[in-house]
Each structure stands twice: as structure tokens, then as C-alpha cells.
PDB file of C-alpha atoms in Angstrom:
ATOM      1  CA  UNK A 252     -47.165-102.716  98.948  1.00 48.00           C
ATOM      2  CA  UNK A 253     -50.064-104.026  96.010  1.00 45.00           C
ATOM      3  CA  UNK A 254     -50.028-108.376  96.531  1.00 48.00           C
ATOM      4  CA  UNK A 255     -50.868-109.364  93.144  1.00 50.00           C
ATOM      5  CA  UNK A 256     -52.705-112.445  94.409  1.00 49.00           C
ATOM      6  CA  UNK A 257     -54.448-110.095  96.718  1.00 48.00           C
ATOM      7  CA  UNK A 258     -55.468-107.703  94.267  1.00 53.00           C
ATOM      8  CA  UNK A 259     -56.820-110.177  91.494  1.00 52.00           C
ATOM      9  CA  UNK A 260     -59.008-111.664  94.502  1.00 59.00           C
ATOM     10  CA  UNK A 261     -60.592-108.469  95.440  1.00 61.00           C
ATOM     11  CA  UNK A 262     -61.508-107.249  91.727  1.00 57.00           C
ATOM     12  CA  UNK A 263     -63.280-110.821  91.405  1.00 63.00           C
ATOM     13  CA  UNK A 264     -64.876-110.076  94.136  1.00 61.00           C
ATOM     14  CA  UNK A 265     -66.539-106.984  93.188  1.00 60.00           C
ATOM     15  CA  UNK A 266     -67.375-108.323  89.888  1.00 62.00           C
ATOM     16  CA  UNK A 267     -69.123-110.681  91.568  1.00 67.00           C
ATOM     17  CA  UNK A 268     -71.155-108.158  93.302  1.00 64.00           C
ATOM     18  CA  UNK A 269     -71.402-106.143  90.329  1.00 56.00           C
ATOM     19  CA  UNK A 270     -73.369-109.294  88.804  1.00 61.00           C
ATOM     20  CA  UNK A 271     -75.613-110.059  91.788  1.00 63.00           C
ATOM     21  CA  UNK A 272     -76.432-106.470  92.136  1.00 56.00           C
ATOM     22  CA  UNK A 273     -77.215-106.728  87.811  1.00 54.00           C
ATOM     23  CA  UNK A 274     -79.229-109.997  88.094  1.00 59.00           C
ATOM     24  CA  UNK A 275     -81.724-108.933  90.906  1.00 58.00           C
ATOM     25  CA  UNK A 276     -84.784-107.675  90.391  1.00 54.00           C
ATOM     26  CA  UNK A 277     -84.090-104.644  92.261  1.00 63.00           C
ATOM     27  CA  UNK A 278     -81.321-103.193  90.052  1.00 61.00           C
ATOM     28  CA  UNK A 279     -83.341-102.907  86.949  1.00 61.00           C
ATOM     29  CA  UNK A 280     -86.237-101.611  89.155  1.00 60.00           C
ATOM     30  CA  UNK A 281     -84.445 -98.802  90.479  1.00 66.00           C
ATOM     31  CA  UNK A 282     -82.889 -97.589  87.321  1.00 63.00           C
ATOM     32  CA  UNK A 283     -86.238 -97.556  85.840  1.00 58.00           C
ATOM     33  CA  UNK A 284     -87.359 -95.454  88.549  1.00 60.00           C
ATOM     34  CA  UNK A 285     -84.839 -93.035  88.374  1.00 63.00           C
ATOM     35  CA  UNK A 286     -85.254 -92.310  84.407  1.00 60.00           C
ATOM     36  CA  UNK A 287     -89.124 -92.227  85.163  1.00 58.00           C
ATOM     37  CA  UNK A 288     -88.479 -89.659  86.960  1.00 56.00           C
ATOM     38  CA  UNK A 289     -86.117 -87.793  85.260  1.00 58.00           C
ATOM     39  CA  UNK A 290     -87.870 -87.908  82.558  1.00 57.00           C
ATOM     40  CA  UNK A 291     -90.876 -86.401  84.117  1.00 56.00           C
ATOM     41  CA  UNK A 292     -88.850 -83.492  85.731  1.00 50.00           C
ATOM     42  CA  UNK A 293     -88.381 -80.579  83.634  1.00 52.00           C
ATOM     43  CA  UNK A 294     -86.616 -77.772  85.126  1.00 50.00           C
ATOM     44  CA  UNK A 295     -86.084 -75.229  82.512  1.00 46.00           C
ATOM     45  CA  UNK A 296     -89.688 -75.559  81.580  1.00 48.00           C
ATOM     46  CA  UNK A 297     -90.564 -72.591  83.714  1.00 50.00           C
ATOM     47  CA  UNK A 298     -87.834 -70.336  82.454  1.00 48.00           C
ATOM     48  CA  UNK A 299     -88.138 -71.548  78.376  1.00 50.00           C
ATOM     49  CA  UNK A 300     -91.211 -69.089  77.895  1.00 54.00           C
ATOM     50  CA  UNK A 301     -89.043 -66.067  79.326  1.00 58.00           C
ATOM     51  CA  UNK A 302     -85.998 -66.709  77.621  1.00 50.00           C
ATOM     52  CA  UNK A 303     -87.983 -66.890  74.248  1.00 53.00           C
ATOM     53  CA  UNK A 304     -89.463 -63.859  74.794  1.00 59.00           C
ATOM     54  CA  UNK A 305     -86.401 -62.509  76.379  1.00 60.00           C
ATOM     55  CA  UNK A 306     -83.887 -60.208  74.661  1.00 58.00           C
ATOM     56  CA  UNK A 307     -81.898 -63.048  73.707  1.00 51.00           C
ATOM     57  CA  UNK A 308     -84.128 -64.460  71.509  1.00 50.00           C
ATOM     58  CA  UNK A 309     -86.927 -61.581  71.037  1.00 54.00           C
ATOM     59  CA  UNK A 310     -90.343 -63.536  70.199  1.00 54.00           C
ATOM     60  CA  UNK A 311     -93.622 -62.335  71.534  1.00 59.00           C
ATOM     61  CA  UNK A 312     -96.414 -64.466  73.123  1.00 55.00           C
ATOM     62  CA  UNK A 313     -98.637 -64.403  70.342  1.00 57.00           C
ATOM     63  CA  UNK A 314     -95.632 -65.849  68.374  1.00 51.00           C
ATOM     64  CA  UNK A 315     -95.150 -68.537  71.063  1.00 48.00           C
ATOM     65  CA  UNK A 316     -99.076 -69.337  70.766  1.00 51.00           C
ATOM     66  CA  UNK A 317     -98.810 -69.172  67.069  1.00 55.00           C
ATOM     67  CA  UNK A 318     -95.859 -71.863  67.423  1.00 53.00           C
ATOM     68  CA  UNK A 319     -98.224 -74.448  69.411  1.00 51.00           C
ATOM     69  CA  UNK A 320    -101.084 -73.728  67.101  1.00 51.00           C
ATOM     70  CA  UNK A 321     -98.704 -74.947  64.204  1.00 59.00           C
ATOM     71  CA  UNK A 322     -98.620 -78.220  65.648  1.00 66.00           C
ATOM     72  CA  UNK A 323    -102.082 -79.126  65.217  1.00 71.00           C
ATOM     73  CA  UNK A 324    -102.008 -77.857  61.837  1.00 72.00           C
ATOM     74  CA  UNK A 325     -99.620 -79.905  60.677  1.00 66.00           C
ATOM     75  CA  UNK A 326    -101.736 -82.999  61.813  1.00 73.00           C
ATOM     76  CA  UNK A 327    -104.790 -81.616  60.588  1.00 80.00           C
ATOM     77  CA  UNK A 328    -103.136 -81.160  57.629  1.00 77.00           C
ATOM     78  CA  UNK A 329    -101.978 -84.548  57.405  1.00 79.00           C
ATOM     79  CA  UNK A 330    -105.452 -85.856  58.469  1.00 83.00           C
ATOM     80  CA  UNK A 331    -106.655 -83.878  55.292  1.00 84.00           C
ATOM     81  CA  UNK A 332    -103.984 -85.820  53.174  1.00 83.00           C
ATOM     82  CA  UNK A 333    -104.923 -89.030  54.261  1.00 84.00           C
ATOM     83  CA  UNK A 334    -108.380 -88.474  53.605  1.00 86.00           C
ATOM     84  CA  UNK A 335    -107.574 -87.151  49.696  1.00 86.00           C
ATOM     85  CA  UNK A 336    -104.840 -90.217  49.228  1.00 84.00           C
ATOM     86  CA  UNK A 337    -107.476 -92.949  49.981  1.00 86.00           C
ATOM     87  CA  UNK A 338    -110.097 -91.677  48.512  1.00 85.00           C
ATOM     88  CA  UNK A 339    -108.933 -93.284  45.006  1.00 83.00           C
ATOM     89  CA  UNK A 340    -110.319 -96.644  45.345  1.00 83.00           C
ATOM     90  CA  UNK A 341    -107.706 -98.061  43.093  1.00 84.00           C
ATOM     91  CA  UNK A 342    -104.793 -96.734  45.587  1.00 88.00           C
ATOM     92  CA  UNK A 343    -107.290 -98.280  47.967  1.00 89.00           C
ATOM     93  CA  UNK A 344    -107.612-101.754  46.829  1.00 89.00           C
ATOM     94  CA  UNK A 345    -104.106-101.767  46.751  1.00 89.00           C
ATOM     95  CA  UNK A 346    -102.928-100.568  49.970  1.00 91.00           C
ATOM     96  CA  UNK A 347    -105.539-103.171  51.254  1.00 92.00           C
ATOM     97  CA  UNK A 348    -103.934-106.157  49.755  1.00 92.00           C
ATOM     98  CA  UNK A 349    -100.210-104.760  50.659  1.00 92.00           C
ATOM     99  CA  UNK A 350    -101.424-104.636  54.363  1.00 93.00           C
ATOM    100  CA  UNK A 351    -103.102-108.180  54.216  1.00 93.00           C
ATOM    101  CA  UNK A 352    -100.746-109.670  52.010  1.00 93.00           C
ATOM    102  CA  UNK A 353     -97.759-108.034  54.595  1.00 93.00           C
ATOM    103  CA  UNK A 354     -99.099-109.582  57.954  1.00 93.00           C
ATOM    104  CA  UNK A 355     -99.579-113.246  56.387  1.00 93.00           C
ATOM    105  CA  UNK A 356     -96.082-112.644  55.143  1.00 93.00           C
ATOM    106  CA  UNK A 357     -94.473-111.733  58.355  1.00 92.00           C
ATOM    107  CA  UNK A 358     -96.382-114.335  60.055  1.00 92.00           C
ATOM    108  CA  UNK A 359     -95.437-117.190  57.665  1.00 93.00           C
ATOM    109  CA  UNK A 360     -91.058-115.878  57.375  1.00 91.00           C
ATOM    110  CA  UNK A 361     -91.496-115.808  61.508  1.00 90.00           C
ATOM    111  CA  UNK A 362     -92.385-119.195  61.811  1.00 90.00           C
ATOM    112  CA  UNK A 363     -91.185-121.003  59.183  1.00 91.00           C
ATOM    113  CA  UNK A 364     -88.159-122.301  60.969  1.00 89.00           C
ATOM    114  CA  UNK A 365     -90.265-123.801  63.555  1.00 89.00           C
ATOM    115  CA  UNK A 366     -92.526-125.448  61.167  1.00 90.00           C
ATOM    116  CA  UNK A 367     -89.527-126.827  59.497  1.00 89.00           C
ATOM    117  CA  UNK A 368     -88.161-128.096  62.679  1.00 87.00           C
ATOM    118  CA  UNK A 369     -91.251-130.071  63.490  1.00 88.00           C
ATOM    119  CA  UNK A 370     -90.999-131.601  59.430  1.00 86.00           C
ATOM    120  CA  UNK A 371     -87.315-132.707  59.658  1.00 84.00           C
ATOM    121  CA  UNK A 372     -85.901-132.481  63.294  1.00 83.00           C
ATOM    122  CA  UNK A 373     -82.887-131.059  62.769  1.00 76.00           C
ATOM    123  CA  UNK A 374     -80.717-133.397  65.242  1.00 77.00           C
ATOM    124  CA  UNK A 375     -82.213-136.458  62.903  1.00 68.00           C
ATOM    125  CA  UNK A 376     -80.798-134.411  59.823  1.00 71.00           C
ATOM    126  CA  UNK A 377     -78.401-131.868  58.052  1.00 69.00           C
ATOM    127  CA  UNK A 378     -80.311-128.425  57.867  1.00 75.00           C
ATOM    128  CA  UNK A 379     -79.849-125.949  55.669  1.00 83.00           C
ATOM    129  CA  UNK A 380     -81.909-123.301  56.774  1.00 84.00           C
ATOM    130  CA  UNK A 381     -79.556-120.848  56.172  1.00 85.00           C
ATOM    131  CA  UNK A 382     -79.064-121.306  52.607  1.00 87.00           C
ATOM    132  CA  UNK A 383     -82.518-122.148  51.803  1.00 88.00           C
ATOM    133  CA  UNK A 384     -83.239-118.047  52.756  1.00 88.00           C
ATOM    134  CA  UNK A 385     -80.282-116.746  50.933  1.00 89.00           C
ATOM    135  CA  UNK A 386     -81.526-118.497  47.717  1.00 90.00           C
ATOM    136  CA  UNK A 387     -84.950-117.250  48.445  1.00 90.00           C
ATOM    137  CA  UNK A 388     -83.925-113.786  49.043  1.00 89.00           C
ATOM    138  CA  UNK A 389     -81.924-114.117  46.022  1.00 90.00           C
ATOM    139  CA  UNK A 390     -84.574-115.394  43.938  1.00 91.00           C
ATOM    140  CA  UNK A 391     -86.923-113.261  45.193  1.00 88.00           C
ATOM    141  CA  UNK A 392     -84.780-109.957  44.757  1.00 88.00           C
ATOM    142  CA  UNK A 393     -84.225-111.440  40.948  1.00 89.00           C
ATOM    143  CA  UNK A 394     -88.040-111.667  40.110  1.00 87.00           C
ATOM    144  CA  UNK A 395     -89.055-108.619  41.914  1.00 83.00           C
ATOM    145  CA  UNK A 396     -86.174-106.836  39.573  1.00 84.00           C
ATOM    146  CA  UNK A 397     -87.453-109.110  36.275  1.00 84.00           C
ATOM    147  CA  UNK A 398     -91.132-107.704  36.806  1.00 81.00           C
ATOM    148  CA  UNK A 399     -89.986-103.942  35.966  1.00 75.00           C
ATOM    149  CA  UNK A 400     -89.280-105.503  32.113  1.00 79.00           C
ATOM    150  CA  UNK A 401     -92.872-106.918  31.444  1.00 77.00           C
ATOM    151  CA  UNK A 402     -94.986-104.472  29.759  1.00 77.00           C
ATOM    152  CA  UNK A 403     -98.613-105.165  31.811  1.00 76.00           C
ATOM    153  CA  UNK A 404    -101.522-102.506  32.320  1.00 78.00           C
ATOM    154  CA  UNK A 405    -101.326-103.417  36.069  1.00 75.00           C
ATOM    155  CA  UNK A 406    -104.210-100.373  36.158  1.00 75.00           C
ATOM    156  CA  UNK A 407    -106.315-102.814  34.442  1.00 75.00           C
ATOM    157  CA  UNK A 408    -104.869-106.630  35.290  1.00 80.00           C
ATOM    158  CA  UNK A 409    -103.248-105.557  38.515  1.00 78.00           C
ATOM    159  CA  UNK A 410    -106.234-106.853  40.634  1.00 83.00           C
ATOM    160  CA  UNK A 411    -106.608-109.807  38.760  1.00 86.00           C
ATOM    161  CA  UNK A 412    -103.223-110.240  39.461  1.00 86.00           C
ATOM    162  CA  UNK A 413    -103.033-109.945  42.858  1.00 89.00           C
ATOM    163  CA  UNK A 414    -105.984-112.327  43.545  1.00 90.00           C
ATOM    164  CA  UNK A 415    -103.994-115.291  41.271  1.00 90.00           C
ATOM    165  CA  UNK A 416    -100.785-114.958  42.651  1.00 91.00           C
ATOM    166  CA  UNK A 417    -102.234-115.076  46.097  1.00 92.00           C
ATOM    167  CA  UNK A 418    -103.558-117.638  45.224  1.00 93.00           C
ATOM    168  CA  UNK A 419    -100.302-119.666  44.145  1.00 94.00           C
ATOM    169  CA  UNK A 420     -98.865-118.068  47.555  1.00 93.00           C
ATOM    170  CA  UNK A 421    -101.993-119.980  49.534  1.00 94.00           C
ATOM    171  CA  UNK A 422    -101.369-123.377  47.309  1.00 94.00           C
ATOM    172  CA  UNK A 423     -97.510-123.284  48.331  1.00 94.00           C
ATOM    173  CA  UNK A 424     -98.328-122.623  51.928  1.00 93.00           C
ATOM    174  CA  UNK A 425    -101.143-125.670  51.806  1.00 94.00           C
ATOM    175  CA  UNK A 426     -98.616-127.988  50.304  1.00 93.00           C
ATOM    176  CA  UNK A 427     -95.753-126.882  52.896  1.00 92.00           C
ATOM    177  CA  UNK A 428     -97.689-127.776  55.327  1.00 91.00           C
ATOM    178  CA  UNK A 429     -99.270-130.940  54.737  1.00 91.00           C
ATOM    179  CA  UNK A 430     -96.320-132.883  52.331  1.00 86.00           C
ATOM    180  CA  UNK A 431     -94.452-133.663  55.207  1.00 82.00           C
ATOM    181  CA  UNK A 432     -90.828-133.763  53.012  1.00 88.00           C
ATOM    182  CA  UNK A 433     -88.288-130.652  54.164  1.00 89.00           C
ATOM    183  CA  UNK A 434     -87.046-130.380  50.749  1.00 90.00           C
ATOM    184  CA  UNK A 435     -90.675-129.849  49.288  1.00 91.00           C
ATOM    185  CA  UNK A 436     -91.025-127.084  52.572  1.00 91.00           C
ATOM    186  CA  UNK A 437     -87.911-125.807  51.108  1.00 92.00           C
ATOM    187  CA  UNK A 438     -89.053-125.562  47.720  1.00 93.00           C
ATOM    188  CA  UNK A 439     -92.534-124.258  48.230  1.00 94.00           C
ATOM    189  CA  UNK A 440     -91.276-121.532  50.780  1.00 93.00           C
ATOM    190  CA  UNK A 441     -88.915-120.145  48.067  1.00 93.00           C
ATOM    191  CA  UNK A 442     -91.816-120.129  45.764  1.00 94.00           C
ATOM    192  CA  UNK A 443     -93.918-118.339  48.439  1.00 94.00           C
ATOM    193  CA  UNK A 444     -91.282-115.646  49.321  1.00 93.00           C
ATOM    194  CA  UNK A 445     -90.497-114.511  45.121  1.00 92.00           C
ATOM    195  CA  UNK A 446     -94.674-114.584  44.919  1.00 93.00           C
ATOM    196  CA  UNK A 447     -94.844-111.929  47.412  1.00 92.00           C
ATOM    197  CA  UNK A 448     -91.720-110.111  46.650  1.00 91.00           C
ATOM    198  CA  UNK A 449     -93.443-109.758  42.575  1.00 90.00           C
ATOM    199  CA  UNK A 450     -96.561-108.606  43.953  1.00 91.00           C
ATOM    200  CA  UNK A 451     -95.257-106.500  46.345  1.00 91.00           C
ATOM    201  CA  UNK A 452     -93.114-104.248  43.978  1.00 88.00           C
ATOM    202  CA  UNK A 453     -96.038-104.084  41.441  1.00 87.00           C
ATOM    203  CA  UNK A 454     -98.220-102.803  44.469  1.00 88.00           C
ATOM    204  CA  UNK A 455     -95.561-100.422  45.565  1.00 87.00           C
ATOM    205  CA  UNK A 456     -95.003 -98.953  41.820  1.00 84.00           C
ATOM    206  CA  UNK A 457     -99.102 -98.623  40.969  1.00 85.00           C
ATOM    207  CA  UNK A 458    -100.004 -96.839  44.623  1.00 87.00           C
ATOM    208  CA  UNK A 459     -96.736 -94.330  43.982  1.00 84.00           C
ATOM    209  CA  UNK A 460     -97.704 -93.762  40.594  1.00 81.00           C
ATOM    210  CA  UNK A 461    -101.007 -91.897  41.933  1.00 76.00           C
ATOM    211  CA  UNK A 462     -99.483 -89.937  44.685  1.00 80.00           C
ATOM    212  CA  UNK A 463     -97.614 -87.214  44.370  1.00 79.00           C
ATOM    213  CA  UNK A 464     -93.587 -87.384  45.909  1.00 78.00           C
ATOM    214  CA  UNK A 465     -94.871 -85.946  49.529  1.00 75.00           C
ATOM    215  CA  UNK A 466     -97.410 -88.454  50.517  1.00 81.00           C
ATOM    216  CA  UNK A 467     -94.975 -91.420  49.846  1.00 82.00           C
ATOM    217  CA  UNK A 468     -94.136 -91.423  53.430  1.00 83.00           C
ATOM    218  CA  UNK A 469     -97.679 -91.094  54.892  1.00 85.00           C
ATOM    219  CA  UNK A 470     -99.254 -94.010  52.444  1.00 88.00           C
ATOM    220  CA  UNK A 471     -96.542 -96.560  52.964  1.00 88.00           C
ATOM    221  CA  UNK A 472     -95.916 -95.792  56.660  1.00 88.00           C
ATOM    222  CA  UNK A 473     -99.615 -96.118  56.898  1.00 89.00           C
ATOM    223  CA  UNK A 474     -99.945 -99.572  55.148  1.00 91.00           C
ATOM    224  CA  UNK A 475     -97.447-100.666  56.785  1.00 90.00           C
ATOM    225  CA  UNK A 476     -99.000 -99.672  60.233  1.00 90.00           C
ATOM    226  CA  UNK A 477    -102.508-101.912  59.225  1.00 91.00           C
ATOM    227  CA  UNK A 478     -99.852-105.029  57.990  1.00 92.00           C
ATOM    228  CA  UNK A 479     -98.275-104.479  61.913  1.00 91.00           C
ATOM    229  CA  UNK A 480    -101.820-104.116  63.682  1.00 91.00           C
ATOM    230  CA  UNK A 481    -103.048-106.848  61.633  1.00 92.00           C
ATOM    231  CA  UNK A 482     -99.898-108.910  62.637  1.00 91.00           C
ATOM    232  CA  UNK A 483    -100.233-108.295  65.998  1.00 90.00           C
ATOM    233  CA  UNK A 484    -103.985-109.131  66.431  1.00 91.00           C
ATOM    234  CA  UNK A 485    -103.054-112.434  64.987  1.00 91.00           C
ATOM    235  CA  UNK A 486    -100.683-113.212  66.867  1.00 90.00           C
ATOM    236  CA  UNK A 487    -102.404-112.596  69.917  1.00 89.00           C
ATOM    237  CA  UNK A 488    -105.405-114.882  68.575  1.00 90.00           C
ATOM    238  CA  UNK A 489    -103.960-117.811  66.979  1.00 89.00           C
ATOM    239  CA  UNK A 490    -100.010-118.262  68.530  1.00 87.00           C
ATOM    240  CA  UNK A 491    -100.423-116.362  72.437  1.00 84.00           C
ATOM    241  CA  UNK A 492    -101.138-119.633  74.713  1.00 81.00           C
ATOM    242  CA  UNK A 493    -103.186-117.226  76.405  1.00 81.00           C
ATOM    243  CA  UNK A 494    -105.341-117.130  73.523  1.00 83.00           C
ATOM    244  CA  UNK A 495    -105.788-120.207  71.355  1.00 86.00           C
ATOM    245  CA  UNK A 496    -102.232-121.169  71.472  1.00 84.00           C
ATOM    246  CA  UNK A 497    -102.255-123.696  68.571  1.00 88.00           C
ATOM    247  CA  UNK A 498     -99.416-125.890  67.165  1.00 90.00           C
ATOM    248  CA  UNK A 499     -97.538-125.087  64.332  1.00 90.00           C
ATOM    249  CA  UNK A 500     -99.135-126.991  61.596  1.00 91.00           C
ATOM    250  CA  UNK A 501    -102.988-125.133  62.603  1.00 92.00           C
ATOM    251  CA  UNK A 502    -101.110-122.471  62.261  1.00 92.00           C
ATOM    252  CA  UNK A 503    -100.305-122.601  59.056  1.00 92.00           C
ATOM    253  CA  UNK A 504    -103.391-123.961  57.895  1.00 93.00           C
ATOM    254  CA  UNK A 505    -104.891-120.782  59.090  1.00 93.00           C
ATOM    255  CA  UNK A 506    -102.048-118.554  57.246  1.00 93.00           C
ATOM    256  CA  UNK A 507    -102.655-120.634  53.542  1.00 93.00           C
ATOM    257  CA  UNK A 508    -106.440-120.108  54.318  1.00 94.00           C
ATOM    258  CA  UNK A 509    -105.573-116.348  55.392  1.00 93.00           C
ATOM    259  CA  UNK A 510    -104.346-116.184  51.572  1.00 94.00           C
ATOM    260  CA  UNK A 511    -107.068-118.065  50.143  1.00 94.00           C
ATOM    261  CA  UNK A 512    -109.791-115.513  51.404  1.00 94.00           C
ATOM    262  CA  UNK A 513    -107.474-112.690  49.928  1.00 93.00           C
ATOM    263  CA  UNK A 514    -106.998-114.824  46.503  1.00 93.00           C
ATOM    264  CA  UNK A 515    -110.933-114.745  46.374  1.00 94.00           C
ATOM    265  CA  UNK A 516    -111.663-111.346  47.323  1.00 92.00           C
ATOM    266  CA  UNK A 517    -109.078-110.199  44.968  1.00 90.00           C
ATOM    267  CA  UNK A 518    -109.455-112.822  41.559  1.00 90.00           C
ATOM    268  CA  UNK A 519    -113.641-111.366  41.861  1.00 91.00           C
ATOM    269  CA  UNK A 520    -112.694-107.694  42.137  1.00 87.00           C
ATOM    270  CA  UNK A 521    -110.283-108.664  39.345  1.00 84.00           C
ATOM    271  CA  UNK A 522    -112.922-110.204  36.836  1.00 88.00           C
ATOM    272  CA  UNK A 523    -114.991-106.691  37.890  1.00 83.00           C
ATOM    273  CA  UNK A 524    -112.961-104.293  37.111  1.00 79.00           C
ATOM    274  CA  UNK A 525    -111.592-106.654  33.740  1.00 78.00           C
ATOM    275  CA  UNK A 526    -115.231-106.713  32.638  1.00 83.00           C
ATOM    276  CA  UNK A 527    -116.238-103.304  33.242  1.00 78.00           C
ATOM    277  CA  UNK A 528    -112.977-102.091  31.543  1.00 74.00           C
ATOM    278  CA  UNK A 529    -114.126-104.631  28.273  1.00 74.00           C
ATOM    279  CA  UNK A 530    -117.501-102.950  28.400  1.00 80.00           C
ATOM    280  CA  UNK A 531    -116.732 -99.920  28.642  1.00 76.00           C
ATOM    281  CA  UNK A 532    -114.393-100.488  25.940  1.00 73.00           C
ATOM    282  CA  UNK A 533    -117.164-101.363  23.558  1.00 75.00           C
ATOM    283  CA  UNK A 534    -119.698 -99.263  24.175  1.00 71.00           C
ATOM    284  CA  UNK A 535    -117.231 -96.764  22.770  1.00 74.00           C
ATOM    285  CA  UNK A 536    -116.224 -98.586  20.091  1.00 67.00           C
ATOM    286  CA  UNK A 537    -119.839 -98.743  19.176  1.00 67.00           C
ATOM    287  CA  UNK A 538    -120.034 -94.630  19.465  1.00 68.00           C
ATOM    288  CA  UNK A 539    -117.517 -94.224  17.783  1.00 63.00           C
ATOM    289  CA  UNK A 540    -118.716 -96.424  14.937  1.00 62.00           C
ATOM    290  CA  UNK A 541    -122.038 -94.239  14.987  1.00 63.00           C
ATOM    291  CA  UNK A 542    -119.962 -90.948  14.825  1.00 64.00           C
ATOM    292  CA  UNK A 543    -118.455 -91.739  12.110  1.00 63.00           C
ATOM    293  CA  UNK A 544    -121.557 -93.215  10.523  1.00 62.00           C
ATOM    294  CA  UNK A 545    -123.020 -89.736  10.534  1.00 63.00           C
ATOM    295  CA  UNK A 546    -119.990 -88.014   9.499  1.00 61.00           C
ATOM    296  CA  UNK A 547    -120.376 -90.018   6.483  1.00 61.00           C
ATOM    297  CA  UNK A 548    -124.018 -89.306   5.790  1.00 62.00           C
ATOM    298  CA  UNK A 549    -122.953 -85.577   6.256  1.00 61.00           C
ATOM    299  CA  UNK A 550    -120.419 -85.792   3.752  1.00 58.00           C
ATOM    300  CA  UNK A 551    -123.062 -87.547   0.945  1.00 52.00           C
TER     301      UNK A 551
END
């Protein structure tokens, strides 16, 4: 005979147990263990190579060497690739500020909230976090689709571009930090985010436009890999307290400086390439004003 009372007591008990057994330190320990070595053990290893070459399946050794070679040609091959995408300096330029531009963006959308907590407290005040990052994502999804209308020679103003609008980014972060008012953090932060986002999608459209459909993956997988390492080193420099470990407002005097040395670098290679382009412009203007001089001698 099953006593309800009795049986309600006992399945307590053992969920008890289940959740002392889960919160020790041996529990997790073990089960890590036993996938390590699981994971390591391999027991059809030895018997793969015969069955492949087996009746079943038919292959010869050679073919089975052949099929390991393969691998390292397909990352020599993509080794090759990488070496023939970069090698335009435009594409670049580009990727450089995308990976740059990337880690100070992720860095500043990471820690916004806490730098907004230390401006306005939010026990002392009505937050509105939340909405402040729809509109911003909203915004920003709104100018990033507006910029496909303009009708800009980003191959010639891109740069230019890039350093100036970084530089607006590195003003808003500067004044977000230092106004002390949540609704100008607000503001500025929302100006920040649509910033990026434009710059972003003209970056994205002039490095596709000089690659070919196949290399999309490897050139944006591999900015975005330099944006992550670049994140990562940091934000084991400037925020791990084994490192410098600094408050939130150094912090984001060193992100709006972060953009500041981009705006530079950028707004110089910017007037470069503007007054190369300009020169090289006129000098053939000017030859073509002497080949037609001569054609018009010819003709007399």
C-alpha cells in the first residue's frame, strides 16, 4: 500500500540529493572527466581503414592517402586566397577600419549600460534603457538602409569618409562621457550606434564589390576574427582587474580616444588618396588637351 504523505516525502528527498550531488564540485568534475575521455577513445579507428578499403566500400590506400592530402590543399588553397584578397590595398584599408571600428564598437554597446548606471543610478530614476536601444537599432537599421540611395564614389571619398564619421563617433563618445546628463548619454549613444551602422554597410558593399562571390566568407569571417582578437586584447588590458582594471568613465575615455586615432589615420589617408585622384585627374586633362592640340595641327 503507496502512503501519499510517504511518497511525496521520499521524492523531496531525492531531489534534494539530486541538487547537492549538482551543486558540488565533484559532479561537474566527473562528468567532465568522463566526456574527456570519451572523447579521446576511438574504437572504430582501427577498423575505419579496412572497411574503406574493404569490399563494402572498395577504395584503395593510395585513395585513402590521396583523401588526407586533400585536406591540406584545401588550406593551402585558402592560404593562397587570402594572400590574393588582401593584396588590394583598397580592400585593405577597408577591412582595417571594419576590424578597428568593430572592437571599439563592441566594447562601447557592452558597457554602455554600466556607464549609464554610474550617470543616472537607476534606483534614483526611471530608466529606459530598453527603449533607448530599440530606437537606436531602429534608427540605425533606417540610415544604414538610406545610405544605399546616395549616389557617392565611396572608391574615391570612402576613406575620407570613414576618417570623418569616426570622427563624429569619437566626439559622441567624448561628450557621453563627460556631460554627466542620461538623456544627453542617450542621445549621443543613438548617434554613435547609426554612425557605425552607415559606415559599416558602406565598408561591407566596397570590400564585396572587389571580391568575387567565394571569398565573401573568408574576408568577412577574417575581419571579423581581427575586430574579436582586437576586442579581446582590450579587454584584457584596460577592463580585467588583473590588468589595469579601470572604472568606467577611463574607460571610455580610452574608447572615444580609440576612435580619435582611427578618425586621424583615416581623414589623412583620405586627403591622400582625394589628392592623388585630383592630380591624376589633371595631368590627363592636360594630355588630353595636348592630343588634341596635335590632332589639330595635323589636320591644318
Amino acid at each position: 500500500i503507496l502512503i501519499p504523505g510517504l511518497s511525496f516525502s521520499r521524492k523531496q528527498a531525492n531531489m534534494e540529493s539530486v541538487k547537492r550531488l549538482s551543486s558540488d564540485w565533484r559532479y561537474p568534475t566527473t562528468l567532465l572527466c568522463v566526456y574527456g575521455f570519451f572523447s579521446t577513445v576511438k574504437p572504430l579507428e582501427p577498423f575505419l581503414i579496412p572497411f574503406l578499403t574493404g569490399p563494402d566500400k572498395n577504395l584503395t590506400t593510395e585513395q585513402e592517402i590521396k583523401g588526407e592530402a586533400s585536406c591540406s590543399q584545401v588550406v593551402l588553397q585558402l592560404w593562397r586566397d587570402f594572400r590574393q584578397c588582401y593584396s588590394s590595398r583598397q580592400l585593405l584599408y577597408w577591412s582595417v577600419w571594419w576590424a578597428m571600428a568593430t572592437c571599439g564598437y563592441n566594447q562601447t554597446v557592452n558597457y554602455i549600460q554600466v556607464l549609464w548606471e554610474h550617470v543616472q543610478p537607476s534606483q534614483n530614476f526611471s530608466i529606459y534603457n530598453g527603449g533607448v536601444e530599440a530606437a537606436s537599432n531602429l534608427l540605425s537599421a533606417a540610415t544604414a538602409y538610406g545610405i544605399g540611395f546616395t549616389e557617392v564614389r565611396w572608391e574615391q571619398w570612402g576613406e575620407l569618409a570613414l576618417g570623418g564619421f569616426s570622427g563624429l563617433g569619437a566626439a559622441a563618445l567624448f561628450l557621453m562621457t563627460f556631460a554627466g546628463n542620461i538623456w544627453v548619454c542617450y542621445a549621443t549613444y543613438t548617434i554613435f550606434k547609426c554612425l557605425y551602422m552607415l559606415l559599416i554597410t558602406i565598408a561591407m558593399y566596397q570590400i564585396a564589390a572587389d571580391l568575387s562571390m567565394e571569398r565573401y566568407a573568408l574576408v568577412f569571417g577574417a575581419n571579423s576574427f581581427g575586430a574579436l582578437l582586437l576586442q579581446t586584447i582590450i579587454t584584457s588590458v584596460v577592463v580585467d582587474s588583473g590588468a589595469l582594471g579601470l572604472p568606467i568613465v577611463p574607460q571610455f575615455i580610452i574608447y572615444a580616444s580609440y576612435f580619435s586615432v582611427i578618425s586621424v589615420v583615416f581623414l589623412l589617408r583620405g586627403i591622400f588618396s582625394v589628392c592623388k585622384a585630383q592630380r591624376i585627374k589633371k595631368e590627363q586633362l592636360s594630355l588630353d588637351g595636348k592630343q588634341s592640340e596635335i590632332c589639330e595641327e595635323h589636320k591644318f
